Amino acid sequence: MAPKDQESAKRSCFFCAVQGDHLEVCKHCENVSFCSGEHQKIHRSENGPCHLFTVATAEGQGRFLVANRDISPGETVFVDAPLVIGPANKSPAACLECFRLPSLLSRDSDRCPECGLPVCHDCQARWNGSSSAKSFHQMECRLFKETFERISPAHRQRIFESIDVADDKRPCALYASLSALRLLKSKAECPQVWNDHVENLMDHEEERKKDQTTWMLSHMLVVSFLRGACRITFSADDIQRAIGIMRTNGVKLDTRSGQASGIGLYPTFSLLNHNCQCNTRTKKNADGNSSIELVATMEIPKGHEISTRYATPQWGTIRRQQMLQSHWYFACRCARCLDPTECGTMLNAVKCWECSSTGYLLPIDPLNIGSQWRCQGCQTEFAAARVIEIILKIETRIEKELSLPSVEQAQYLKVMEILEAKYLHPNHFLLVLLKEKLIQSLIWHQKQPNTSPAARLSYLKGQIKWFEHIHDLMKVVDPPGDMWTDTLHKMRLEHENLSSSMNGDEH
Ligand SMILES: [Zn+2]
Ligand SMILES: [Zn+2]
Ligand SMILES: [Zn+2]
Ligand SMILES: [Zn+2]
Ligand SMILES: [Zn+2]
Ligand SMILES: [Zn+2]
């Protein structure tokens, strides 16, 4: 940035872009100005450190984040606490604070003393222990208490029957409304925060309406329930918008064993755009308190966009685009997505069935899921539907034959051999997926109590061998790929330790 631009950047608030003489420059970093104490807090909490972003806007692109100074790999860009957290889609009747699974809850001690809904005794103790502990259930507790007192005994009984089944797999209808309800409550409680952080978020209402079944279901389960039985005063549009905001911007929380999955709405994180080759990684649960820490993985020069990713890098373009387009309604245009060969890795390439399998098919327009596929060898073109059919068949087969970790290595090798010989490029993402499953299986075998030390060592050796394949591909499509290299180093170190401890035993 030229010095003059720098000066003008400092003359507008880093968050809301408001200009004026009342702006204050951050005295800690001198990189940003803010218009108010509220916006100062977004830049820096009381004890710091300063966050490294400025909010930018561009025509047709909405708001996004750029670096407010040169950022080095490993630096924390920001730490973001959730505005609200709530049960994920199709959640069972888990603890409403910590999402402990229904099967681990007792019907007596793990119920909220006020409304009777599931709150585990540990979370209740936390409420009682500290008045400052943030409780999300308190946002809805009174509303449900009053609702349960008002509705007919038969209706109440139906609700509690669905909660008391203690089935970890069964979605509880009442839970479908909770994330949206909490978001709406936060609007009533802190309108300023809502204005700053939620008002401009996308809800993709138009696109969601096209899926009539899901739209009607959310209308019945959430809108009718909240406005009818619970008598909340928000309009049907407000409620649908809250559902859409949570669905579009909600981030899956880090789930530990014994927990149902939850989602959180992160005010700053939700301003990040997606890029398959993003320049950051996300550390969830940074403070043991559902916060997200965003860490740079490469140099981000001042003024450059900061990005994250919503789709797994192990997936090929067809699967990533399908995910991004069906859930977030946009086509990623990053370098990897635009290149049909995915940076030369051929992660997406399928064997041609015309030129006796010397050529590989790639999509002509990788951003378009319905695009024709063309053979690099004989140049024949094929409809997308035929390629997708093959992919789906293979996925079904993998699911059916190789879903249990106890499956033997030979079984994986057999399937991999057939897929490579007949259908897929050796680097195809379904083979990456298979290798990941094989590694999981080897870990399972390694950990069985009756496994001898020698066998354990050979299982570990196998894991390293297969992970090396994945690592080499990911280094190319997911630069700089330090995370992959770190994992590989850890595996090699474990192998070294195990083999030296075995040698030690012999002497
Ligand atoms: Zn401001
Ligand atoms: Zn600062
Ligand atoms: Zn709990
Ligand atoms: Zn309660
Ligand atoms: Zn992309
Ligand atoms: Zn061909």
Short mmCIF file of C-alpha atoms and ligand atoms in Angstrom, two decimals:
data_model
loop_
_atom_site.label_atom_id
_atom_site.label_comp_id
_atom_site.label_asym_id
_atom_site.label_seq_id
_atom_site.Cartn_x
_atom_site.Cartn_y
_atom_site.Cartn_z
CA MET A 1 0.00 0.00 0.00
CA ALA A 2 1.28 3.46 -0.85
CA PRO A 3 1.77 5.78 2.13
CA LYS A 4 -1.17 7.88 0.96
CA ASP A 5 -3.52 4.85 0.90
CA GLN A 6 -2.23 3.91 4.30
CA GLU A 7 -3.17 7.31 5.62
CA SER A 8 -6.66 7.10 4.15
CA ALA A 9 -7.09 3.54 5.50
CA LYS A 10 -6.36 4.91 8.93
CA ARG A 11 -8.96 7.58 8.42
CA SER A 12 -11.79 5.04 8.25
CA CYS A 13 -12.88 2.49 10.84
CA PHE A 14 -11.27 -0.90 10.11
CA PHE A 15 -14.60 -2.62 10.73
CA CYS A 16 -17.45 -0.40 9.53
CA ALA A 17 -15.47 1.95 7.23
CA VAL A 18 -17.07 5.01 8.82
CA GLN A 19 -14.91 8.13 8.46
CA GLY A 20 -14.46 11.20 10.63
CA ASP A 21 -12.34 13.08 13.13
CA HIS A 22 -13.57 11.00 16.06
CA LEU A 23 -11.62 7.93 14.89
CA GLU A 24 -8.93 6.62 17.17
CA VAL A 25 -5.75 4.84 16.00
CA CYS A 26 -4.90 1.63 17.89
CA LYS A 27 -2.07 2.66 20.18
CA HIS A 28 -0.73 -0.91 20.37
CA CYS A 29 -0.17 -1.67 16.67
CA GLU A 30 -0.96 1.64 14.93
CA ASN A 31 -2.28 -0.40 11.99
CA VAL A 32 -5.98 0.38 12.28
CA SER A 33 -8.45 3.01 13.43
CA PHE A 34 -11.81 2.42 15.02
CA CYS A 35 -14.92 4.52 15.47
CA SER A 36 -16.10 3.24 18.84
CA GLY A 37 -15.32 1.12 21.87
CA GLU A 38 -17.49 -1.63 20.36
CA HIS A 39 -15.39 -1.81 17.22
CA GLN A 40 -12.17 -1.46 19.18
CA LYS A 41 -13.13 -4.70 20.97
CA ILE A 42 -13.40 -6.49 17.62
CA HIS A 43 -9.81 -5.47 16.87
CA ARG A 44 -8.41 -6.32 20.27
CA SER A 45 -9.78 -7.79 23.48
CA GLU A 46 -8.64 -6.18 26.71
CA ASN A 47 -5.43 -8.17 27.00
CA GLY A 48 -4.68 -8.33 23.31
CA PRO A 49 -3.11 -9.29 21.04
CA CYS A 50 -4.30 -7.06 18.19
CA HIS A 51 -6.15 -8.90 15.42
CA LEU A 52 -4.52 -8.73 12.01
CA PHE A 53 -7.47 -8.01 9.73
CA THR A 54 -9.43 -5.14 8.24
CA VAL A 55 -12.92 -5.60 6.80
CA ALA A 56 -13.03 -4.77 3.09
CA THR A 57 -15.92 -4.62 0.63
CA ALA A 58 -16.05 -5.11 -3.12
CA GLU A 59 -18.81 -4.75 -5.68
CA GLY A 60 -20.82 -7.97 -5.90
CA GLN A 61 -18.63 -9.72 -3.35
CA GLY A 62 -19.91 -8.33 -0.08
CA ARG A 63 -17.60 -8.02 2.92
CA PHE A 64 -14.38 -9.99 3.36
CA LEU A 65 -11.18 -9.78 5.38
CA VAL A 66 -7.77 -8.45 4.34
CA ALA A 67 -4.47 -8.35 6.23
CA ASN A 68 -3.88 -5.04 8.06
CA ARG A 69 -0.11 -5.68 7.92
CA ASP A 70 2.22 -8.30 6.44
CA ILE A 71 1.41 -11.60 8.16
CA SER A 72 3.93 -14.45 8.53
CA PRO A 73 3.12 -18.17 8.56
CA GLY A 74 2.20 -19.36 12.05
CA GLU A 75 0.87 -15.99 13.22
CA THR A 76 -2.59 -15.82 14.77
CA VAL A 77 -4.85 -13.67 12.61
CA PHE A 78 -7.68 -13.59 15.16
CA VAL A 79 -9.42 -15.53 17.89
CA ASP A 80 -13.20 -15.57 17.56
CA ALA A 81 -15.73 -16.54 20.23
CA PRO A 82 -19.13 -17.79 19.04
CA LEU A 83 -22.08 -15.42 19.17
CA VAL A 84 -24.29 -18.47 19.69
CA ILE A 85 -23.81 -22.21 19.64
CA GLY A 86 -26.58 -24.74 19.24
CA PRO A 87 -27.36 -28.33 18.28
CA ALA A 88 -26.46 -29.30 14.71
CA ASN A 89 -29.02 -30.42 12.16
CA LYS A 90 -30.84 -33.66 13.15
CA SER A 91 -29.47 -33.56 16.68
CA PRO A 92 -30.61 -36.09 19.27
CA ALA A 93 -31.83 -34.81 22.66
CA ALA A 94 -28.34 -34.06 24.02
CA CYS A 95 -27.32 -31.72 26.89
CA LEU A 96 -28.30 -28.23 25.78
CA GLU A 97 -25.02 -26.73 26.98
CA CYS A 98 -22.29 -29.27 26.20
CA PHE A 99 -24.12 -31.66 23.80
CA ARG A 100 -23.42 -34.73 25.95
CA LEU A 101 -25.22 -37.63 24.26
CA PRO A 102 -28.69 -38.72 25.47
CA SER A 103 -27.48 -42.22 26.40
CA LEU A 104 -25.10 -40.62 28.93
CA LEU A 105 -27.81 -38.52 30.58
CA SER A 106 -30.03 -39.61 33.46
CA ARG A 107 -33.70 -38.65 33.44
CA ASP A 108 -33.47 -37.28 36.96
CA SER A 109 -30.21 -35.48 37.60
CA ASP A 110 -29.49 -34.38 34.04
CA ARG A 111 -32.57 -32.22 33.53
CA CYS A 112 -32.81 -28.45 33.83
CA PRO A 113 -34.60 -27.77 37.15
CA GLU A 114 -36.55 -24.94 35.51
CA CYS A 115 -37.83 -26.24 32.17
CA GLY A 116 -37.08 -29.97 32.41
CA LEU A 117 -35.05 -30.14 29.18
CA PRO A 118 -31.72 -32.04 29.10
CA VAL A 119 -28.87 -30.18 30.81
CA CYS A 120 -26.23 -32.43 32.37
CA HIS A 121 -25.36 -32.09 36.06
CA ASP A 122 -21.84 -30.88 35.20
CA CYS A 123 -23.24 -27.97 33.22
CA GLN A 124 -25.71 -27.20 36.01
CA ALA A 125 -22.82 -27.14 38.48
CA ARG A 126 -21.03 -24.73 36.18
CA TRP A 127 -24.04 -22.37 36.23
CA ASN A 128 -24.12 -22.48 40.00
CA GLY A 129 -20.37 -22.18 40.41
CA SER A 130 -19.74 -19.03 38.42
CA SER A 131 -22.10 -16.24 37.58
CA SER A 132 -19.96 -15.22 34.60
CA ALA A 133 -20.06 -18.64 32.89
CA LYS A 134 -21.80 -18.08 29.58
CA SER A 135 -24.93 -20.19 29.31
CA PHE A 136 -26.67 -20.66 26.01
CA HIS A 137 -29.57 -22.62 27.48
CA GLN A 138 -30.57 -19.62 29.61
CA MET A 139 -31.50 -17.94 26.32
CA GLU A 140 -34.44 -20.32 25.81
CA CYS A 141 -35.09 -21.76 29.28
CA ARG A 142 -37.87 -19.40 30.35
CA LEU A 143 -39.59 -19.55 27.00
CA PHE A 144 -39.80 -23.35 27.17
CA LYS A 145 -40.78 -23.38 30.83
CA GLU A 146 -43.75 -21.13 30.05
CA THR A 147 -44.57 -23.09 26.90
CA PHE A 148 -44.64 -26.41 28.74
CA GLU A 149 -46.92 -24.91 31.40
CA ARG A 150 -49.30 -23.61 28.75
CA ILE A 151 -49.64 -26.40 26.19
CA SER A 152 -51.95 -29.39 26.70
CA PRO A 153 -50.67 -32.27 28.85
CA ALA A 154 -50.87 -34.56 25.81
CA HIS A 155 -48.68 -32.21 23.74
CA ARG A 156 -46.20 -31.87 26.60
CA GLN A 157 -46.08 -35.63 26.99
CA ARG A 158 -45.34 -36.08 23.28
CA ILE A 159 -42.44 -33.63 23.51
CA PHE A 160 -40.92 -35.28 26.57
CA GLU A 161 -41.38 -38.77 25.15
CA SER A 162 -39.24 -37.74 22.20
CA ILE A 163 -36.62 -36.40 24.63
CA ASP A 164 -36.64 -39.36 27.03
CA VAL A 165 -35.94 -42.07 24.42
CA ALA A 166 -32.21 -41.65 25.14
CA ASP A 167 -31.39 -42.67 21.57
CA ASP A 168 -28.14 -41.08 20.36
CA LYS A 169 -29.09 -41.57 16.72
CA ARG A 170 -32.66 -40.31 16.76
CA PRO A 171 -33.17 -36.65 15.82
CA CYS A 172 -35.31 -34.78 18.34
CA ALA A 173 -37.88 -32.49 16.69
CA LEU A 174 -37.65 -29.80 19.36
CA TYR A 175 -33.88 -29.47 18.81
CA ALA A 176 -34.41 -28.41 15.19
CA SER A 177 -35.56 -25.00 16.42
CA LEU A 178 -32.84 -24.26 18.97
CA SER A 179 -29.98 -22.77 16.95
CA ALA A 180 -32.31 -20.38 15.12
CA LEU A 181 -34.10 -19.50 18.36
CA ARG A 182 -30.84 -18.65 20.12
CA LEU A 183 -29.75 -16.50 17.22
CA LEU A 184 -33.06 -14.60 17.34
CA LYS A 185 -32.76 -14.19 21.10
CA SER A 186 -29.31 -12.69 20.63
CA LYS A 187 -30.91 -10.11 18.34
CA ALA A 188 -33.26 -9.08 21.12
CA GLU A 189 -30.52 -9.12 23.75
CA CYS A 190 -27.74 -7.29 21.90
CA PRO A 191 -29.12 -5.42 18.89
CA GLN A 192 -25.75 -3.66 18.38
CA VAL A 193 -23.89 -6.97 18.01
CA TRP A 194 -26.59 -8.24 15.67
CA ASN A 195 -26.32 -5.08 13.58
CA ASP A 196 -22.54 -5.31 13.34
CA HIS A 197 -22.20 -9.03 12.76
CA VAL A 198 -25.41 -10.75 11.70
CA GLU A 199 -27.46 -8.25 9.72
CA ASN A 200 -25.32 -8.56 6.57
CA LEU A 201 -24.81 -12.34 6.60
CA MET A 202 -26.29 -14.34 3.74
CA ASP A 203 -29.19 -16.73 4.34
CA HIS A 204 -29.67 -17.98 0.73
CA GLU A 205 -33.42 -17.87 1.18
CA GLU A 206 -34.18 -17.93 -2.56
CA GLU A 207 -32.07 -21.02 -3.17
CA ARG A 208 -33.34 -22.78 -0.04
CA LYS A 209 -36.95 -22.22 -1.09
CA LYS A 210 -36.34 -24.24 -4.25
CA ASP A 211 -35.97 -27.35 -2.10
CA GLN A 212 -39.66 -27.43 -1.14
CA THR A 213 -39.48 -30.51 1.10
CA THR A 214 -36.76 -29.13 3.35
CA TRP A 215 -38.35 -25.69 3.35
CA MET A 216 -41.74 -27.08 4.44
CA LEU A 217 -40.12 -29.29 7.05
CA SER A 218 -38.30 -26.35 8.61
CA HIS A 219 -41.55 -24.41 8.48
CA MET A 220 -43.37 -27.13 10.41
CA LEU A 221 -40.66 -28.05 12.88
CA VAL A 222 -39.35 -24.58 13.59
CA VAL A 223 -41.56 -21.71 12.41
CA SER A 224 -44.93 -23.18 13.40
CA PHE A 225 -43.59 -24.56 16.66
CA LEU A 226 -41.92 -21.31 17.76
CA ARG A 227 -44.74 -19.02 16.67
CA GLY A 228 -47.58 -21.39 17.62
CA ALA A 229 -46.72 -23.37 20.73
CA CYS A 230 -44.01 -21.02 22.04
CA ARG A 231 -45.71 -17.79 20.94
CA ILE A 232 -42.52 -15.96 20.08
CA THR A 233 -43.15 -12.65 18.39
CA PHE A 234 -40.60 -12.92 15.57
CA SER A 235 -42.17 -13.15 12.12
CA ALA A 236 -42.04 -16.29 9.99
CA ASP A 237 -39.58 -14.44 7.70
CA ASP A 238 -37.31 -13.58 10.63
CA ILE A 239 -37.27 -17.21 11.74
CA GLN A 240 -36.57 -18.57 8.26
CA ARG A 241 -33.79 -16.01 7.92
CA ALA A 242 -32.26 -17.16 11.23
CA ILE A 243 -32.41 -20.79 10.05
CA GLY A 244 -30.75 -19.77 6.78
CA ILE A 245 -28.02 -17.76 8.52
CA MET A 246 -27.14 -20.66 10.80
CA ARG A 247 -27.18 -23.12 7.92
CA THR A 248 -25.03 -20.93 5.67
CA ASN A 249 -22.60 -19.55 8.23
CA GLY A 250 -22.66 -22.05 11.09
CA VAL A 251 -19.36 -23.80 11.76
CA LYS A 252 -19.31 -27.38 13.01
CA LEU A 253 -17.92 -27.47 16.53
CA ASP A 254 -15.10 -29.76 17.52
CA THR A 255 -16.88 -32.93 18.67
CA ARG A 256 -15.35 -35.11 21.37
CA SER A 257 -16.45 -38.67 22.00
CA GLY A 258 -19.68 -38.80 23.97
CA GLN A 259 -20.90 -35.58 22.36
CA ALA A 260 -23.51 -34.88 19.72
CA SER A 261 -22.39 -32.41 17.09
CA GLY A 262 -23.08 -28.74 17.52
CA ILE A 263 -22.70 -25.65 15.38
CA GLY A 264 -21.57 -22.15 16.23
CA LEU A 265 -21.99 -18.77 14.59
CA TYR A 266 -18.66 -16.95 14.63
CA PRO A 267 -18.99 -13.25 13.85
CA THR A 268 -15.51 -12.65 12.41
CA PHE A 269 -14.96 -16.11 10.94
CA SER A 270 -18.20 -15.83 8.95
CA LEU A 271 -16.69 -12.88 7.04
CA LEU A 272 -14.00 -15.12 5.50
CA ASN A 273 -14.40 -16.25 1.92
CA HIS A 274 -13.66 -19.76 0.74
CA ASN A 275 -10.61 -20.69 -1.30
CA CYS A 276 -9.60 -24.36 -1.79
CA GLN A 277 -5.99 -23.18 -1.48
CA CYS A 278 -6.65 -20.87 1.45
CA ASN A 279 -3.88 -19.11 3.37
CA THR A 280 -4.98 -20.06 6.90
CA ARG A 281 -5.94 -23.00 9.02
CA THR A 282 -8.48 -23.16 11.80
CA LYS A 283 -7.79 -24.29 15.34
CA LYS A 284 -11.10 -25.15 16.95
CA ASN A 285 -11.66 -25.07 20.68
CA ALA A 286 -8.67 -22.73 21.00
CA ASP A 287 -9.38 -21.86 24.64
CA GLY A 288 -11.33 -25.00 25.58
CA ASN A 289 -14.38 -22.80 25.16
CA SER A 290 -15.57 -23.27 21.55
CA SER A 291 -13.47 -20.35 20.26
CA ILE A 292 -11.85 -20.50 16.83
CA GLU A 293 -8.26 -19.43 16.28
CA LEU A 294 -7.28 -18.58 12.72
CA VAL A 295 -3.58 -19.16 11.98
CA ALA A 296 -1.76 -18.07 8.80
CA THR A 297 -0.19 -20.95 6.84
CA MET A 298 1.72 -18.71 4.42
CA GLU A 299 2.85 -15.12 3.96
CA ILE A 300 -0.17 -12.83 3.61
CA PRO A 301 1.00 -9.40 2.41
CA LYS A 302 -0.74 -6.34 3.79
CA GLY A 303 -3.99 -5.64 1.92
CA HIS A 304 -4.33 -9.22 0.58
CA GLU A 305 -7.43 -11.27 1.22
CA ILE A 306 -7.46 -13.73 4.13
CA SER A 307 -9.32 -16.94 3.26
CA THR A 308 -10.46 -20.24 4.74
CA ARG A 309 -11.99 -23.32 3.17
CA TYR A 310 -15.33 -25.04 3.61
CA ALA A 311 -14.50 -28.23 1.67
CA THR A 312 -11.99 -30.99 2.43
CA PRO A 313 -8.76 -30.72 0.36
CA GLN A 314 -8.63 -34.52 -0.14
CA TRP A 315 -11.72 -34.32 -2.34
CA GLY A 316 -11.48 -33.95 -6.11
CA THR A 317 -12.99 -30.92 -7.83
CA ILE A 318 -16.24 -32.65 -8.74
CA ARG A 319 -16.97 -33.41 -5.10
CA ARG A 320 -15.78 -30.04 -3.75
CA GLN A 321 -17.81 -28.09 -6.31
CA GLN A 322 -20.87 -30.22 -5.65
CA MET A 323 -20.54 -29.51 -1.91
CA LEU A 324 -19.91 -25.77 -2.35
CA GLN A 325 -22.66 -25.31 -4.92
CA SER A 326 -25.32 -27.32 -3.09
CA HIS A 327 -24.64 -25.93 0.38
CA TRP A 328 -23.27 -22.43 -0.21
CA TYR A 329 -24.56 -21.80 -3.72
CA PHE A 330 -21.34 -20.61 -5.32
CA ALA A 331 -18.68 -22.08 -7.60
CA CYS A 332 -15.13 -21.72 -6.30
CA ARG A 333 -12.81 -20.14 -8.88
CA CYS A 334 -9.46 -20.82 -7.21
CA ALA A 335 -6.41 -21.92 -9.22
CA ARG A 336 -6.97 -25.54 -8.28
CA CYS A 337 -10.65 -25.53 -9.31
CA LEU A 338 -9.98 -23.79 -12.63
CA ASP A 339 -7.33 -26.35 -13.63
CA PRO A 340 -9.00 -29.61 -14.82
CA THR A 341 -5.85 -31.55 -13.87
CA GLU A 342 -5.87 -30.07 -10.32
CA CYS A 343 -2.29 -28.78 -10.48
CA GLY A 344 -1.24 -31.84 -12.46
CA THR A 345 -2.29 -34.34 -9.77
CA MET A 346 -5.26 -35.78 -11.75
CA LEU A 347 -7.20 -36.19 -8.48
CA ASN A 348 -10.42 -35.97 -10.48
CA ALA A 349 -9.41 -38.15 -13.47
CA VAL A 350 -11.40 -41.22 -14.51
CA LYS A 351 -10.19 -43.90 -16.95
CA CYS A 352 -11.50 -43.62 -20.50
CA TRP A 353 -13.61 -46.61 -21.49
CA GLU A 354 -13.27 -45.93 -25.24
CA CYS A 355 -9.51 -46.00 -25.90
CA SER A 356 -8.92 -49.20 -23.91
CA SER A 357 -7.84 -47.30 -20.84
CA THR A 358 -4.72 -45.46 -21.89
CA GLY A 359 -6.43 -42.08 -21.67
CA TYR A 360 -8.09 -40.29 -18.77
CA LEU A 361 -11.28 -38.25 -18.72
CA LEU A 362 -11.32 -34.75 -17.24
CA PRO A 363 -14.19 -32.25 -17.08
CA ILE A 364 -14.00 -29.63 -19.83
CA ASP A 365 -15.35 -26.98 -17.44
CA PRO A 366 -14.46 -28.12 -13.91
CA LEU A 367 -16.65 -25.42 -12.31
CA ASN A 368 -19.75 -26.84 -13.96
CA ILE A 369 -20.88 -30.12 -12.41
CA GLY A 370 -22.89 -30.92 -15.56
CA SER A 371 -19.96 -30.26 -17.91
CA GLN A 372 -18.95 -32.78 -20.60
CA TRP A 373 -15.84 -34.84 -19.83
CA ARG A 374 -13.16 -35.29 -22.50
CA CYS A 375 -10.57 -38.05 -22.87
CA GLN A 376 -7.01 -36.67 -22.93
CA GLY A 377 -6.07 -39.60 -25.21
CA CYS A 378 -8.77 -40.25 -27.84
CA GLN A 379 -10.57 -36.88 -27.34
CA THR A 380 -13.97 -38.59 -27.05
CA GLU A 381 -16.49 -36.61 -24.98
CA PHE A 382 -18.83 -38.09 -22.39
CA ALA A 383 -21.83 -36.77 -20.47
CA ALA A 384 -21.20 -35.87 -16.82
CA ALA A 385 -23.99 -38.23 -15.74
CA ARG A 386 -22.00 -41.27 -16.91
CA VAL A 387 -18.93 -40.26 -14.91
CA ILE A 388 -20.98 -39.40 -11.83
CA GLU A 389 -22.70 -42.78 -12.04
CA ILE A 390 -19.32 -44.54 -11.86
CA ILE A 391 -18.18 -42.40 -8.93
CA LEU A 392 -21.38 -43.13 -7.00
CA LYS A 393 -21.13 -46.86 -7.68
CA ILE A 394 -17.58 -46.95 -6.38
CA GLU A 395 -18.52 -44.96 -3.30
CA THR A 396 -21.37 -47.36 -2.55
CA ARG A 397 -19.01 -50.29 -2.91
CA ILE A 398 -16.45 -48.73 -0.55
CA GLU A 399 -19.21 -47.99 1.97
CA LYS A 400 -20.52 -51.55 1.75
CA GLU A 401 -17.31 -53.57 1.75
CA LEU A 402 -14.87 -51.43 3.67
CA SER A 403 -16.76 -49.53 6.33
CA LEU A 404 -15.51 -51.51 9.35
CA PRO A 405 -11.95 -50.95 10.63
CA SER A 406 -11.58 -54.67 11.30
CA VAL A 407 -11.46 -55.41 7.55
CA GLU A 408 -8.10 -56.95 6.61
CA GLN A 409 -5.52 -55.08 4.55
CA ALA A 410 -5.76 -57.62 1.72
CA GLN A 411 -9.38 -56.67 1.13
CA TYR A 412 -8.46 -52.99 0.68
CA LEU A 413 -5.62 -53.86 -1.67
CA LYS A 414 -7.93 -55.98 -3.80
CA VAL A 415 -10.48 -53.17 -4.20
CA MET A 416 -7.73 -50.61 -4.86
CA GLU A 417 -6.20 -52.80 -7.52
CA ILE A 418 -9.51 -53.25 -9.36
CA LEU A 419 -10.33 -49.54 -9.21
CA GLU A 420 -6.90 -48.56 -10.50
CA ALA A 421 -6.87 -51.15 -13.27
CA LYS A 422 -10.37 -50.45 -14.56
CA TYR A 423 -11.83 -47.14 -13.49
CA LEU A 424 -9.66 -44.49 -11.89
CA HIS A 425 -6.40 -42.59 -12.20
CA PRO A 426 -3.97 -43.87 -9.52
CA ASN A 427 -4.19 -40.43 -7.85
CA HIS A 428 -7.99 -40.28 -7.94
CA PHE A 429 -9.55 -38.87 -4.79
CA LEU A 430 -11.55 -42.03 -4.17
CA LEU A 431 -8.25 -43.90 -3.92
CA VAL A 432 -7.04 -41.22 -1.50
CA LEU A 433 -10.21 -41.86 0.50
CA LEU A 434 -9.54 -45.60 0.40
CA LYS A 435 -5.97 -45.09 1.60
CA GLU A 436 -7.27 -43.00 4.49
CA LYS A 437 -9.68 -45.78 5.40
CA LEU A 438 -6.89 -48.33 5.12
CA ILE A 439 -4.75 -46.26 7.50
CA GLN A 440 -7.66 -46.14 9.98
CA SER A 441 -7.95 -49.91 9.72
CA LEU A 442 -4.21 -50.39 10.29
CA ILE A 443 -4.42 -48.17 13.37
CA TRP A 444 -7.31 -50.30 14.63
CA HIS A 445 -5.33 -53.52 14.13
CA GLN A 446 -2.25 -51.98 15.71
CA LYS A 447 -4.21 -51.11 18.84
CA GLN A 448 -5.82 -54.52 19.40
CA PRO A 449 -4.61 -55.87 22.77
CA ASN A 450 -3.44 -59.22 21.36
CA THR A 451 -1.23 -57.63 18.66
CA SER A 452 2.44 -58.60 19.08
CA PRO A 453 5.07 -55.83 19.13
CA ALA A 454 6.45 -57.03 15.79
CA ALA A 455 3.00 -56.92 14.20
CA ARG A 456 2.38 -53.50 15.72
CA LEU A 457 5.55 -52.25 14.09
CA SER A 458 4.51 -53.60 10.72
CA TYR A 459 1.02 -52.03 10.98
CA LEU A 460 2.69 -48.71 11.73
CA LYS A 461 5.03 -49.16 8.78
CA GLY A 462 1.98 -49.72 6.56
CA GLN A 463 0.33 -46.54 7.82
CA ILE A 464 3.44 -44.53 6.97
CA LYS A 465 3.69 -46.04 3.50
CA TRP A 466 0.08 -45.16 2.59
CA PHE A 467 0.22 -41.77 4.23
CA GLU A 468 3.29 -40.91 2.14
CA HIS A 469 1.13 -41.27 -1.00
CA ILE A 470 -1.51 -38.92 0.42
CA HIS A 471 1.15 -36.51 1.68
CA ASP A 472 2.83 -36.21 -1.73
CA LEU A 473 -0.48 -35.31 -3.40
CA MET A 474 -1.59 -32.90 -0.70
CA LYS A 475 1.72 -31.03 -0.80
CA VAL A 476 0.81 -30.11 -4.38
CA VAL A 477 -2.89 -29.25 -4.09
CA ASP A 478 -2.85 -27.93 -0.52
CA PRO A 479 0.27 -25.72 -0.31
CA PRO A 480 2.34 -25.24 1.74
CA GLY A 481 1.09 -28.52 3.22
CA ASP A 482 3.00 -28.20 6.50
CA MET A 483 0.20 -29.93 8.38
CA TRP A 484 0.57 -33.01 6.19
CA THR A 485 4.34 -33.02 6.66
CA ASP A 486 3.99 -32.60 10.44
CA THR A 487 1.68 -35.61 10.62
CA LEU A 488 4.10 -37.69 8.55
CA HIS A 489 7.00 -36.71 10.83
CA LYS A 490 5.00 -37.69 13.89
CA MET A 491 4.24 -41.10 12.39
CA ARG A 492 7.90 -41.67 11.52
CA LEU A 493 8.95 -40.64 15.02
CA GLU A 494 6.47 -43.08 16.55
CA HIS A 495 7.90 -45.80 14.32
CA GLU A 496 11.45 -44.98 15.39
CA ASN A 497 10.52 -45.04 19.08
CA LEU A 498 8.63 -48.30 18.77
CA SER A 499 11.41 -50.05 16.87
CA SER A 500 14.14 -48.82 19.22
CA SER A 501 12.12 -49.90 22.26
CA MET A 502 11.76 -53.35 20.67
CA ASN A 503 15.48 -53.55 20.02
CA GLY A 504 16.02 -52.51 23.62
CA ASP A 505 13.84 -55.41 24.77
CA GLU A 506 15.99 -57.90 22.90
CA HIS A 507 19.19 -56.97 24.72
ZN ZN B 1 -16.65 1.31 13.20
ZN ZN B 2 -3.96 -2.82 17.34
ZN ZN B 3 -23.68 -30.59 29.71
ZN ZN B 4 -34.11 -24.85 31.35
ZN ZN B 5 -11.45 -24.00 -5.40
ZN ZN B 6 -10.07 -42.20 -24.62
#
